[in-house]
CSV table of C-alpha atoms in Angstrom, one decimal:
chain,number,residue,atom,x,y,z
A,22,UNK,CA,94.8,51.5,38.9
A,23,UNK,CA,91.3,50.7,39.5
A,24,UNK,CA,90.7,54.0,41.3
A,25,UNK,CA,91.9,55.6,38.7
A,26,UNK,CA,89.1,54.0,36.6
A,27,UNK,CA,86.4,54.5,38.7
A,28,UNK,CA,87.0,57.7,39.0
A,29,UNK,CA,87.0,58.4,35.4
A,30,UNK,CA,83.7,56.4,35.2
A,31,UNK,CA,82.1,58.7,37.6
A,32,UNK,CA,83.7,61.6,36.5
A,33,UNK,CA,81.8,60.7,32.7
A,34,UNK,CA,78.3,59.7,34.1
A,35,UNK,CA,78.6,63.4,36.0
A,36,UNK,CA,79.3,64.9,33.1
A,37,UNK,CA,76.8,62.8,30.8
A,38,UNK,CA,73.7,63.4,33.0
A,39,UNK,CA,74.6,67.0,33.0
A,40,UNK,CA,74.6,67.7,29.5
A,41,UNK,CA,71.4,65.8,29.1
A,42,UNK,CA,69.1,67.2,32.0
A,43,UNK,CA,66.6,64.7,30.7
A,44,UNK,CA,68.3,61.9,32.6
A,45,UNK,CA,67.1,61.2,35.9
A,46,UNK,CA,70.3,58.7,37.5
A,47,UNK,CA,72.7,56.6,36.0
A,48,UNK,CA,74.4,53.6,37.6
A,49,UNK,CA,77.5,51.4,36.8
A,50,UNK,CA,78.8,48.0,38.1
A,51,UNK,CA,82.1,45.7,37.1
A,52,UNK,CA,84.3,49.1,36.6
A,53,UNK,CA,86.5,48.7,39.9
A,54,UNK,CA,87.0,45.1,39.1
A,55,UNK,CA,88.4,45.1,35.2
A,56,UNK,CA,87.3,47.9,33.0
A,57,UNK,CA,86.4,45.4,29.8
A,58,UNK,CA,83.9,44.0,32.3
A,59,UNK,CA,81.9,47.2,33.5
A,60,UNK,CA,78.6,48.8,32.0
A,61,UNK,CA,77.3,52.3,32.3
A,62,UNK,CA,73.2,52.1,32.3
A,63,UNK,CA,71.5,56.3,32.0
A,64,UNK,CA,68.1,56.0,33.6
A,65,UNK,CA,65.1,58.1,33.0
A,66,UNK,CA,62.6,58.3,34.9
A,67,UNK,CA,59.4,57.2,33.7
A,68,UNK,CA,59.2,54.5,30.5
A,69,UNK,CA,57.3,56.8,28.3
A,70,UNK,CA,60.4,59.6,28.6
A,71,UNK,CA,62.4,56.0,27.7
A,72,UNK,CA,60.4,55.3,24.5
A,73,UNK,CA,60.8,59.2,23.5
A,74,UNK,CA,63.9,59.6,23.8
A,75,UNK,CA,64.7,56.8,21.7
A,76,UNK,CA,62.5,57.7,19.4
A,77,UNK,CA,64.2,60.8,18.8
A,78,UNK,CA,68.1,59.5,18.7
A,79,UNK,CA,68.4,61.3,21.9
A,80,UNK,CA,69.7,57.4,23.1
A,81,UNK,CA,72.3,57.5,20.2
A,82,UNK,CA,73.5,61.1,21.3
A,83,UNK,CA,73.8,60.0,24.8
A,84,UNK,CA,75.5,57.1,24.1
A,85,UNK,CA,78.1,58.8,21.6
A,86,UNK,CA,78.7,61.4,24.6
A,87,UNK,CA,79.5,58.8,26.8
A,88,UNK,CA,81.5,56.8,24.7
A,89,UNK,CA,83.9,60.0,23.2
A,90,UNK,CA,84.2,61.0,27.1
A,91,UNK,CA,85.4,57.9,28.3
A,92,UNK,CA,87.9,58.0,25.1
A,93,UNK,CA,88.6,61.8,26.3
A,94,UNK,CA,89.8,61.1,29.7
A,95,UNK,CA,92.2,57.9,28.6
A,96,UNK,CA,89.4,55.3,30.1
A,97,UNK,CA,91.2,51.8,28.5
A,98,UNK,CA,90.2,51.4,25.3
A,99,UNK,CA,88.8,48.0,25.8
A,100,UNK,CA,86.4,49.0,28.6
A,101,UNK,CA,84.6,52.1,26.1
A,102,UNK,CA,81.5,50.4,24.7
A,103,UNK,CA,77.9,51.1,24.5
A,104,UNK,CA,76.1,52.4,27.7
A,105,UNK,CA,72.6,50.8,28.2
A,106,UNK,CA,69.1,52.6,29.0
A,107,UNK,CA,66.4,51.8,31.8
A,108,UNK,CA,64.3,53.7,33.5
A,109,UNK,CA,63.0,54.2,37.3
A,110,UNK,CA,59.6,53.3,37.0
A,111,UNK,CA,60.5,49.9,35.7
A,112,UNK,CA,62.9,49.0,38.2
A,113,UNK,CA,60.7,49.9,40.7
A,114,UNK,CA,57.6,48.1,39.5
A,115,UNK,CA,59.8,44.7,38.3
A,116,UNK,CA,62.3,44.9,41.4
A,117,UNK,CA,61.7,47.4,44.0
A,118,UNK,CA,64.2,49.9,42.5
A,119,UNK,CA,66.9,47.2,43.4
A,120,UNK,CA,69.1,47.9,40.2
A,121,UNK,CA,71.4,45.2,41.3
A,122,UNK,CA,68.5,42.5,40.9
A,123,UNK,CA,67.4,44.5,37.9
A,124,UNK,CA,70.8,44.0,36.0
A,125,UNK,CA,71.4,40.0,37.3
């Protein structure tokens, strides 16, 4: 079943980042294990595109599209929360655009 799941998850971050051109990557980790224990994080590309965007709601919207696709496409219901935000430019200045070290 797992690939089932990660395949939905990839399917929605596709389909998130394409309806909001303003994101520059996305990454996930935990979804092949258990989907209650994976995250979803959108990443722009610089922090001041980061700051705007949540000034504006544009977060919010991304995050309701993400969460009503997941629902869409039968993703388990206990594994459809909240996506999270970054962006590039902090990854790479903090961690050498390691997202894995990023997220520990």
């Amino acid at each position: 079943m797992s690939k089932i799941w990660r395949n939905i998850v990839a399917c929605t971050q596709e389909e998130v980042k394409a309806t909001f051109r303003e994101l520059y990557a996305s990454v996930d980790f935990g979804a092949y294990i258990a989907p209650q224990d994976y995250f979803v994080s959108y990443i722009f590309k610089t922090e001041e595109e980061l700051s705007k965007a949540k000034e504006t709601g544009l977060l919010q919207k991304i995050n309701d599209c993400h969460k009503k696709l997941l629902h869409e496409k039968e993703y388990p219901g206990e594994g459809i929360k909240d996506c999270t935000f970054a962006s590039q430019e902090d990854c790479d200045k903090e961690w050498n655009g390691n997202w894995y070290h990023y997220y520990k």
